Coordinates of C-alpha atoms in Angstrom, one line a residue:
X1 CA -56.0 54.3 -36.6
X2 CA -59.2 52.3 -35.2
X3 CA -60.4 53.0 -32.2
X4 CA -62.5 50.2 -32.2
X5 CA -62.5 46.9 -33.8
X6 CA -65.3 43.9 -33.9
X7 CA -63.7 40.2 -34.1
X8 CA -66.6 38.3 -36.5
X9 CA -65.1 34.8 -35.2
X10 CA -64.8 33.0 -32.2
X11 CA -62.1 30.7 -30.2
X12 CA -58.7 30.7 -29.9
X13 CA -58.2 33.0 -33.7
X14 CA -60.6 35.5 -32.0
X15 CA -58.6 35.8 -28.6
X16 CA -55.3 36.1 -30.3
X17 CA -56.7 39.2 -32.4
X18 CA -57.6 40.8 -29.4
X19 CA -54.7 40.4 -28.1
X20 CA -53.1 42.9 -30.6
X21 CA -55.7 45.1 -30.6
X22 CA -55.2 45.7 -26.8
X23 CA -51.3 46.2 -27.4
X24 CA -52.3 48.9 -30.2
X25 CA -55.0 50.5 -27.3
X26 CA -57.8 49.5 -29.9
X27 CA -60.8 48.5 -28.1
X28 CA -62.2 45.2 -29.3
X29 CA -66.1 43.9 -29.7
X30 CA -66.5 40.0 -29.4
X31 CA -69.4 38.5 -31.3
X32 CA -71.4 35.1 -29.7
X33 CA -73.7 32.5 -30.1
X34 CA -75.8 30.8 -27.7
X35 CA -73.0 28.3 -27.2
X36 CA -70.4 30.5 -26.6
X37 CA -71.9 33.2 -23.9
X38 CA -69.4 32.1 -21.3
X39 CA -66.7 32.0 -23.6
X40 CA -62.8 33.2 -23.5
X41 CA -63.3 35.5 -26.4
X42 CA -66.2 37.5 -24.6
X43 CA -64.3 37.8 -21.7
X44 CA -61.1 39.3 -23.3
X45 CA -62.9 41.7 -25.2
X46 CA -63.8 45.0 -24.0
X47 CA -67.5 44.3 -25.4
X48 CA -69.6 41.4 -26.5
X49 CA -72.6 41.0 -28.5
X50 CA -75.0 38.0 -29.0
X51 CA -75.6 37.4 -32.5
X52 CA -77.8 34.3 -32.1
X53 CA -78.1 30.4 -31.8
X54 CA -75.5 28.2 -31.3
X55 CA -75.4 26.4 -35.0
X56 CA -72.7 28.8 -36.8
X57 CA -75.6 29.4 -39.5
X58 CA -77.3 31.1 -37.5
X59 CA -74.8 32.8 -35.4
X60 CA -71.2 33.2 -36.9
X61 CA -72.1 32.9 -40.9
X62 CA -75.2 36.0 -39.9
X63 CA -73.2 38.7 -41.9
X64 CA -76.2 41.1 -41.1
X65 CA -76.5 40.4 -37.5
X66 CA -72.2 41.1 -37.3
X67 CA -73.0 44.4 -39.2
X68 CA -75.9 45.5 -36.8
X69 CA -73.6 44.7 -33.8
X70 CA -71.0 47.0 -35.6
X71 CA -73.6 49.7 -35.8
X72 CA -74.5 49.3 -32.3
X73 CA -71.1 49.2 -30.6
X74 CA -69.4 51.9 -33.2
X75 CA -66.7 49.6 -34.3
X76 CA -65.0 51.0 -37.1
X77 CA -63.7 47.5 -38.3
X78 CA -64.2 43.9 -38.8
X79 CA -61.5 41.4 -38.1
X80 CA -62.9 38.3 -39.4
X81 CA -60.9 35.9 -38.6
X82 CA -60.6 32.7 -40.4
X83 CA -63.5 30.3 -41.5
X84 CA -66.8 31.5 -41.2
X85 CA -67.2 34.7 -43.1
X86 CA -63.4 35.1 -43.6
X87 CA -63.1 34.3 -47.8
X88 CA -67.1 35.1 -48.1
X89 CA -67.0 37.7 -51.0
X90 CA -70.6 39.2 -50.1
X91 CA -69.6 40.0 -46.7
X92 CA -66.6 41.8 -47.3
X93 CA -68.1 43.8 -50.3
X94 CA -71.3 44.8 -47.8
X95 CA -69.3 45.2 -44.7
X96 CA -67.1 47.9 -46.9
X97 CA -70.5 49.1 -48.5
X98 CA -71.7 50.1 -44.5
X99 CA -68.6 52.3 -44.6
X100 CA -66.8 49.6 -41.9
X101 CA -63.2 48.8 -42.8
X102 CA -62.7 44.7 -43.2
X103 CA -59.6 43.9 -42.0
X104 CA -58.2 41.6 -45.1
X105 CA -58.7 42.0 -49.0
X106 CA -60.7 43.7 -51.0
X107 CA -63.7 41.5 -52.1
X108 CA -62.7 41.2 -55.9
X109 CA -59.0 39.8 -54.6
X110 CA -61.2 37.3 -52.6
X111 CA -63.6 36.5 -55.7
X112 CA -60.4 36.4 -57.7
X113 CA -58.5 33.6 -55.4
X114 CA -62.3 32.1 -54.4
X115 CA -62.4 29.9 -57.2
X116 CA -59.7 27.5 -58.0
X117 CA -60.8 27.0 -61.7
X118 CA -60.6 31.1 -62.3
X119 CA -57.7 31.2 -60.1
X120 CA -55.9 28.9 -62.0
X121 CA -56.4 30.5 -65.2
X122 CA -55.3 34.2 -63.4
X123 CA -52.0 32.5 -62.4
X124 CA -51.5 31.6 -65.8
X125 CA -51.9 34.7 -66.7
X126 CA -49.1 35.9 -64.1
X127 CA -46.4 33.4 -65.2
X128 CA -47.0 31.6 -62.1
X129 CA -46.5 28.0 -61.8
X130 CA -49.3 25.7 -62.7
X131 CA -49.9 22.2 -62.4
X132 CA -50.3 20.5 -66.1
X133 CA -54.1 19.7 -66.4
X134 CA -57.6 20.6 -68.1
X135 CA -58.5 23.8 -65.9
X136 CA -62.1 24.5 -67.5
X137 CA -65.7 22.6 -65.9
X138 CA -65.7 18.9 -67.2
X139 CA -69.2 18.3 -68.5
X140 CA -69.3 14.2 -67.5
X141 CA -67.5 11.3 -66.3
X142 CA -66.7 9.9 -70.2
X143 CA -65.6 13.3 -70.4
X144 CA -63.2 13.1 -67.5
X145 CA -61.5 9.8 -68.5
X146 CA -60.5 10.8 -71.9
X147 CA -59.0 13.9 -70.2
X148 CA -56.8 11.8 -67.5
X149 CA -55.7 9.7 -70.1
X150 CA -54.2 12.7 -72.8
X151 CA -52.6 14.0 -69.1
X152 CA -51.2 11.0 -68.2
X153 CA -52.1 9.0 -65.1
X154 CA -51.9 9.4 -62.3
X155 CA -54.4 12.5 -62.1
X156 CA -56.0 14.3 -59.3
X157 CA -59.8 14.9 -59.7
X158 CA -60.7 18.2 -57.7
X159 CA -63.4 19.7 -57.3
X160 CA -63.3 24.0 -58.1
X161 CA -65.5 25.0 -54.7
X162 CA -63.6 22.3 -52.7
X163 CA -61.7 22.8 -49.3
X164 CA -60.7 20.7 -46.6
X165 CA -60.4 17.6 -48.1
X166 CA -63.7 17.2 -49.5
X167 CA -64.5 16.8 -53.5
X168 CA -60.7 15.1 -53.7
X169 CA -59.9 11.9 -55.5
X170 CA -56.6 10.0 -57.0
X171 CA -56.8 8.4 -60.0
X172 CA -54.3 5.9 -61.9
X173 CA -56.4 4.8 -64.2
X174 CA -59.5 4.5 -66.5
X175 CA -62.1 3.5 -63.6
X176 CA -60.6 4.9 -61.1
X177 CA -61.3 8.2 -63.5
X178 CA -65.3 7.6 -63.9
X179 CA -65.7 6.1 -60.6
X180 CA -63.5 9.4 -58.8
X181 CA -65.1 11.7 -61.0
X182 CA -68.8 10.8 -60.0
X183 CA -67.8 10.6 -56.0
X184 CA -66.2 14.0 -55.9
X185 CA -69.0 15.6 -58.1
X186 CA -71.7 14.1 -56.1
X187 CA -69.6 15.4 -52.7
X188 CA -68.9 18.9 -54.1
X189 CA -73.1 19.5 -54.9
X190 CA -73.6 18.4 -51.1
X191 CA -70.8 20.2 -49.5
X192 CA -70.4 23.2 -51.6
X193 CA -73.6 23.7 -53.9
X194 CA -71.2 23.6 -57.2
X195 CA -70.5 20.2 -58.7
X196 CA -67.7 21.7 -61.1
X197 CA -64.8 19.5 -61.3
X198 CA -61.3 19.6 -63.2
X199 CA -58.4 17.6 -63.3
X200 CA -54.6 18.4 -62.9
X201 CA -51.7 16.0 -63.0
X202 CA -51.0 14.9 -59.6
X203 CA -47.6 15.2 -58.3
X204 CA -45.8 12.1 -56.5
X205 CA -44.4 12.9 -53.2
X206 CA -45.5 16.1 -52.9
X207 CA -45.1 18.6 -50.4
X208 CA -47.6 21.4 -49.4
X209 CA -45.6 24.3 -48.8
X210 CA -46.9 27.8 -48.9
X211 CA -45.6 31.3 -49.0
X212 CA -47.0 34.3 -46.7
X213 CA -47.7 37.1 -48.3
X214 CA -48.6 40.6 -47.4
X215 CA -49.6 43.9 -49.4
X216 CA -51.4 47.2 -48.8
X217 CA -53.2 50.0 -50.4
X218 CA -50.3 51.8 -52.0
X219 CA -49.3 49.0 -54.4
X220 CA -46.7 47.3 -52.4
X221 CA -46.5 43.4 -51.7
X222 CA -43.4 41.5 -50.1
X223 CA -43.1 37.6 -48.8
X224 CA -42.4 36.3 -45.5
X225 CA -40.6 33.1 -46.1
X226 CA -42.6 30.2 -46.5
X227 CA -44.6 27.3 -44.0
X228 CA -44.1 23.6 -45.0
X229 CA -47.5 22.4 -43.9
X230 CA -47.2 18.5 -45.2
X231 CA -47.8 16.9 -42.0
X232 CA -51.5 16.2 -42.7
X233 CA -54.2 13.5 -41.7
X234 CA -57.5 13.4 -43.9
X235 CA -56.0 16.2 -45.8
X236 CA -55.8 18.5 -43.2
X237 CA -53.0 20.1 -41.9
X238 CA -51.5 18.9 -38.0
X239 CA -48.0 20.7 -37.7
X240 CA -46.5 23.2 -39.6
X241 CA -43.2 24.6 -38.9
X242 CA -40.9 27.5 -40.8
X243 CA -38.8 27.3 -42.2
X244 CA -39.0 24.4 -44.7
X245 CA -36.6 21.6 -44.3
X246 CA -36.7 20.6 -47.7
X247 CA -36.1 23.9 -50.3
X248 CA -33.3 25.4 -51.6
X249 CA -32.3 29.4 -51.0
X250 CA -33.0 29.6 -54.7
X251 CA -36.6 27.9 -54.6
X252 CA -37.6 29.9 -51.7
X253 CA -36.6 33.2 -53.8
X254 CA -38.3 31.7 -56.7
X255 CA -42.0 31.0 -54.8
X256 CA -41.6 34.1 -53.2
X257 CA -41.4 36.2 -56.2
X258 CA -44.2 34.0 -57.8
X259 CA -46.2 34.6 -54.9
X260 CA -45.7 38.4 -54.8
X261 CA -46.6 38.2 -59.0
X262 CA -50.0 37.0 -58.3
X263 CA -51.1 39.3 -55.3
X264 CA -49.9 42.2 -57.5
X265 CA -52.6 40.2 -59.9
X266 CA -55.7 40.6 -58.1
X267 CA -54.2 44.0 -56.2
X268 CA -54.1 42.4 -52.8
X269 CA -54.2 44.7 -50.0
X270 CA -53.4 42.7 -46.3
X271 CA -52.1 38.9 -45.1
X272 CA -52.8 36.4 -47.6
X273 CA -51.3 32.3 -48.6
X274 CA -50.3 31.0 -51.6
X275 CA -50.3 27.6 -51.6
X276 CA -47.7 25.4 -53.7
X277 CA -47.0 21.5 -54.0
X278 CA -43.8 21.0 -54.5
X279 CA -42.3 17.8 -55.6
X280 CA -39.1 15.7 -55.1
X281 CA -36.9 17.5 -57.8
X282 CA -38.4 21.1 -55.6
X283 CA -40.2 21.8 -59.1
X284 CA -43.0 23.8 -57.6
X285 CA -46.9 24.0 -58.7
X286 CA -49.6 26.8 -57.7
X287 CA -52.5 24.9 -56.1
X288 CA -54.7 28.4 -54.2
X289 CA -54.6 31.2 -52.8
X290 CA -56.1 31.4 -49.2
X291 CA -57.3 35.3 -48.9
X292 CA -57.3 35.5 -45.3
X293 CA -55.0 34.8 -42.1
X294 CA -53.6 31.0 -41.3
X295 CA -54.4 29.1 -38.8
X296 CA -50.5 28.6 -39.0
X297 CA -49.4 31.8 -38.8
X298 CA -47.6 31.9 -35.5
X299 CA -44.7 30.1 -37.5
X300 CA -44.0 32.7 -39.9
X301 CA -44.5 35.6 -36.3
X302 CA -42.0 33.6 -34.8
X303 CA -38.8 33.3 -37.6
X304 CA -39.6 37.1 -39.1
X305 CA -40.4 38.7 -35.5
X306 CA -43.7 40.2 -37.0
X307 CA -46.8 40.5 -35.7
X308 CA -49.2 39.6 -38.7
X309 CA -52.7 40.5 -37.0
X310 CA -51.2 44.3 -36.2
X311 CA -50.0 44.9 -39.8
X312 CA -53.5 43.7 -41.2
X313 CA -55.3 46.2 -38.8
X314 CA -52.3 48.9 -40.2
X315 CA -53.1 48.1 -43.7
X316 CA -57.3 47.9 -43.7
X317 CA -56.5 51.7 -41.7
X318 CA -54.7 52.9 -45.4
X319 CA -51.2 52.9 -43.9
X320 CA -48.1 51.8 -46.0
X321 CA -46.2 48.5 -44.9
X322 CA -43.4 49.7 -42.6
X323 CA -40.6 47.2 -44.0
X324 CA -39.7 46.2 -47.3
X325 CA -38.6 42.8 -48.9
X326 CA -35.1 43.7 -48.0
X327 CA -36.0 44.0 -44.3
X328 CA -37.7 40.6 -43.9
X329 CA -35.9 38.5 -41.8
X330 CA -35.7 34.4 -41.3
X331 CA -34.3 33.9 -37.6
X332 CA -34.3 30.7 -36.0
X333 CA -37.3 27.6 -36.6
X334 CA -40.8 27.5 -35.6
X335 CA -42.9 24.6 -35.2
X336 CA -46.8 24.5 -34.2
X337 CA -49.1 21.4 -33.6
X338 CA -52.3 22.1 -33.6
X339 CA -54.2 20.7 -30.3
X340 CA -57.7 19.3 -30.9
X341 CA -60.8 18.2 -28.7
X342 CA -60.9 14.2 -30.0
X343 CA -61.8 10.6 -28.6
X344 CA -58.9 8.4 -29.3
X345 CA -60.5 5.5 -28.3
X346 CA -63.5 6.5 -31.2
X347 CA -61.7 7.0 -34.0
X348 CA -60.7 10.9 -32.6
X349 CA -63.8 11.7 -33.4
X350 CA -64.5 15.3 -32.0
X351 CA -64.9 15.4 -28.0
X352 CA -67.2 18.0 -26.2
X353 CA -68.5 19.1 -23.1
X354 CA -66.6 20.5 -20.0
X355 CA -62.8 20.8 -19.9
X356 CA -61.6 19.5 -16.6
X357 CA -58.3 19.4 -17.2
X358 CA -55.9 21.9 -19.2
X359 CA -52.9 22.6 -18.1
X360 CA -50.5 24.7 -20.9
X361 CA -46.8 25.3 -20.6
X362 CA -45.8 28.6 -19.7
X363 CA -45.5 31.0 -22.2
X364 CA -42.3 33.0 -23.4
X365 CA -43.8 34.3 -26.2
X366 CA -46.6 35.9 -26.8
X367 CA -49.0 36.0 -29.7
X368 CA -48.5 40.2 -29.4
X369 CA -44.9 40.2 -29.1
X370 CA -43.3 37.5 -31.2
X371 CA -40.4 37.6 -29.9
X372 CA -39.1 37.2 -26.4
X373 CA -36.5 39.0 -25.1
X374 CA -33.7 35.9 -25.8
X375 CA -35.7 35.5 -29.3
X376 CA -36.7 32.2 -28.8
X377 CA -39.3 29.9 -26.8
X378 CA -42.9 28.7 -26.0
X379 CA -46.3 30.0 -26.9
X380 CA -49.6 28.8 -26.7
X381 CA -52.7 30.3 -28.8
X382 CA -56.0 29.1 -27.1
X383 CA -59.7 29.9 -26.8
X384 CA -60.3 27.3 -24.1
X385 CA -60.3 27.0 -20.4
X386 CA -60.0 24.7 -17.3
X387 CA -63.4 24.3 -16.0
X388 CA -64.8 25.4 -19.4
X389 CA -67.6 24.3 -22.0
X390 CA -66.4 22.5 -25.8
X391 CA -69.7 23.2 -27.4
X392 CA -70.2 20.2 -30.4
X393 CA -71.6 22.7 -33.4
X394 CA -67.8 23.8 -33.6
X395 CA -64.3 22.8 -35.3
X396 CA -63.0 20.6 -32.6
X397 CA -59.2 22.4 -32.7
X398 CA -59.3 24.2 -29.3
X399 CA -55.4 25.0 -28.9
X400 CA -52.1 25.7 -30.9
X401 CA -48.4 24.8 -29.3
X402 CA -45.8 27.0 -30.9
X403 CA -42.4 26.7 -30.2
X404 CA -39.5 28.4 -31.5
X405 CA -36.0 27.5 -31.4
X406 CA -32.2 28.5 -32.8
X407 CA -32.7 25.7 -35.5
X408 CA -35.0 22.3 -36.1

């Protein structure tokens, strides 16, 4: 096992991974920018390491700077969090290349589920799931239109590098098509640097529900239940609870074991997300895989007793899962909203500067131990403090409220 691990991340995901490592006796390295000198994650860790200036790029998305502060502090590992560097392909492939274990997939699983035109095609390929659509780079807007009508409006036009909402658009019908396809190509070359777009069929009341999976080195992969994650605002998600409300046993089996198919695809080795969309008749659709840990995770802790961030560090140290499908269990309901620094009164526009109050409920369960000794209560995963600093150059979510409960 480790005896030393380096969190590439910051807030509350890089407190709660020292958290574990301190329950393991792993000593823990904290990485931080200009911004973030006085923040919680430094003062948890054991060790901490300025990597530069407050904008991320020059901070948190400095893959060589988080390597040198490896080297300096002899951490063995890399944690990386989520966002930033998490799903960077490069990063993972040189941190690896340094002889430093990254804690999550290999970097082909991650260039394999990195783009959702190639992914699409590799599910396919697996017998999983896939929306009905025109999966290869669409050359023009004409193009496009002709496309949406053999599908059958209404379509979704999606950009292949898109995330969080951006390079996104609805159509149901011809103009909508040329006028959707131009906006979401014009947004995915700003946001992402690849203007590739393709369109699927796009599923009426749908729900966003995703499965948790988890493998290792030795060829073994299992589920662990599923998060319905369709509470969203600007296509992000704001609660997400497990288990679902909404599937049946046998569509819960069925995901799971589609799930499990394409991680055995792309020989994925840690904590990973498949997300579905599932719509009103619970036929289900493959829309990514997200090759990293959830913000959500705490849910899927909290029903299956697990503590996800230990059995990442167990995998990327070569050991073999400890439990099997057969052993995963589904007790109780989880909810968590997600807390976030905003201005009501500015259209909750992202709020910074010093926290003067915060005041979290008491916690009976702990991001470390999942479950309390009754099974069920309150826990709070946070990077924040009274009396502390909410720089600007960051994602303005500063807290998650997880509670857990005999049933919904």
């Amino acid at each position: 096992m480790f005896k030393k691990i380096l969190i590439a991340n910051r807030g509350e995901i890089a407190c709660r991974v020292i958290k574990t490592a301190r329950k393991m006796g792993i000593k823990t390295v904290a990485v931080y920018s200009d911004a973030d000198k006085d923040a919680r994650h430094v003062e948890l860790a054991d060790e901490a390491v300025h990597i530069g200036a407050a904008p991320s790029r020059e901070s948190y998305l400095q893959a060589d700077r988080i390597i040198a502060a490896c080297k300096k502090t002899g951490a063995e590992a890399v944690h990386p969090g989520y966002g930033f560097l998490s799903e960077n392909e490069a990063f993972a492939k040189k941190v690896e290349e340094e002889g430093i274990a990254f804690i999550g997939p290999k970097h082909y699983s991650i260039a394999a589920m990195g783009d959702k035109i190639a992914s699409k095609k590799l599910a396919n390929e697996a017998k999983v799931n896939t929306i009905p659509g025109w999966n290869d780079a669409i050359e023009s807007a004409e193009r496009a239109v002709q496309i949406a009508k053999d599908i059958g409006y209404p379509v979704m036009i999606k950009a292949s590098a898109g995330g969080g909402g951006k390079g996104l658009r609805v159509a149901y019908n011809d103009k909508e098509a040329l006028e959707g396809f131009t906006a979401c190509q014009n947004e995915a070359r700003n946001s992402f640097g690849d203007d590739r777009i393709f369109i699927e069929k796009f599923v009426q009341e749908p729900r966003h529900i995703e499965i948790q999976v988890l493998g290792d080195s030795h060829g073994n992969v299992i589920y662990l239940n599923e998060r319905e994650c369709s509470i969203q605002r600007r296509h992000q998600k704001v609660i997400e609870e497990a288990p679902s409300p909404f599937i049946s046993e046998a569509t819960r089996k069925a995901m799971g074991e589609q799930a499990v198919a394409l991680a055995k695809a792309v020989k994925y080795q840690s904590a990973g997300t498949v997300e579905f969309v599932v719509g009103k008749d619970q036929d289900f659709y493959f829309l990514e895989m997200n090759t990293r840990l959830q913000v959500e995770h705490p849910v899927t802790e909290c029903i299956t007793g697990l503590d996800l961030v230990e059995l990442m560090i167990r995998v990327a140290a070569g050991e073999e899962l400890p439990l099997t499908q057969a052993d995963v269990k589904r007790d109780g309901w989880a909810i968590e909203c997600r807390i976030n620094a905003e201005d009501p009164f500015r259209n909750f526009l992202p709020s910074t500067g010093r926290l003067v109050k915060f005041q979290p409920p008491v916690e009976s369960l702990t991001a470390s131990q999942p479950n309390a000794a009754d099974d069920y209560g309150v826990r709070v995963d946070t990077g924040v403090y009274e009396g502390g600093e909410i720089p600007m150059y960051y994602d303005s979510m500063i807290a998650k409220l997880i509670v857990h409960g005999r049933d919904r």
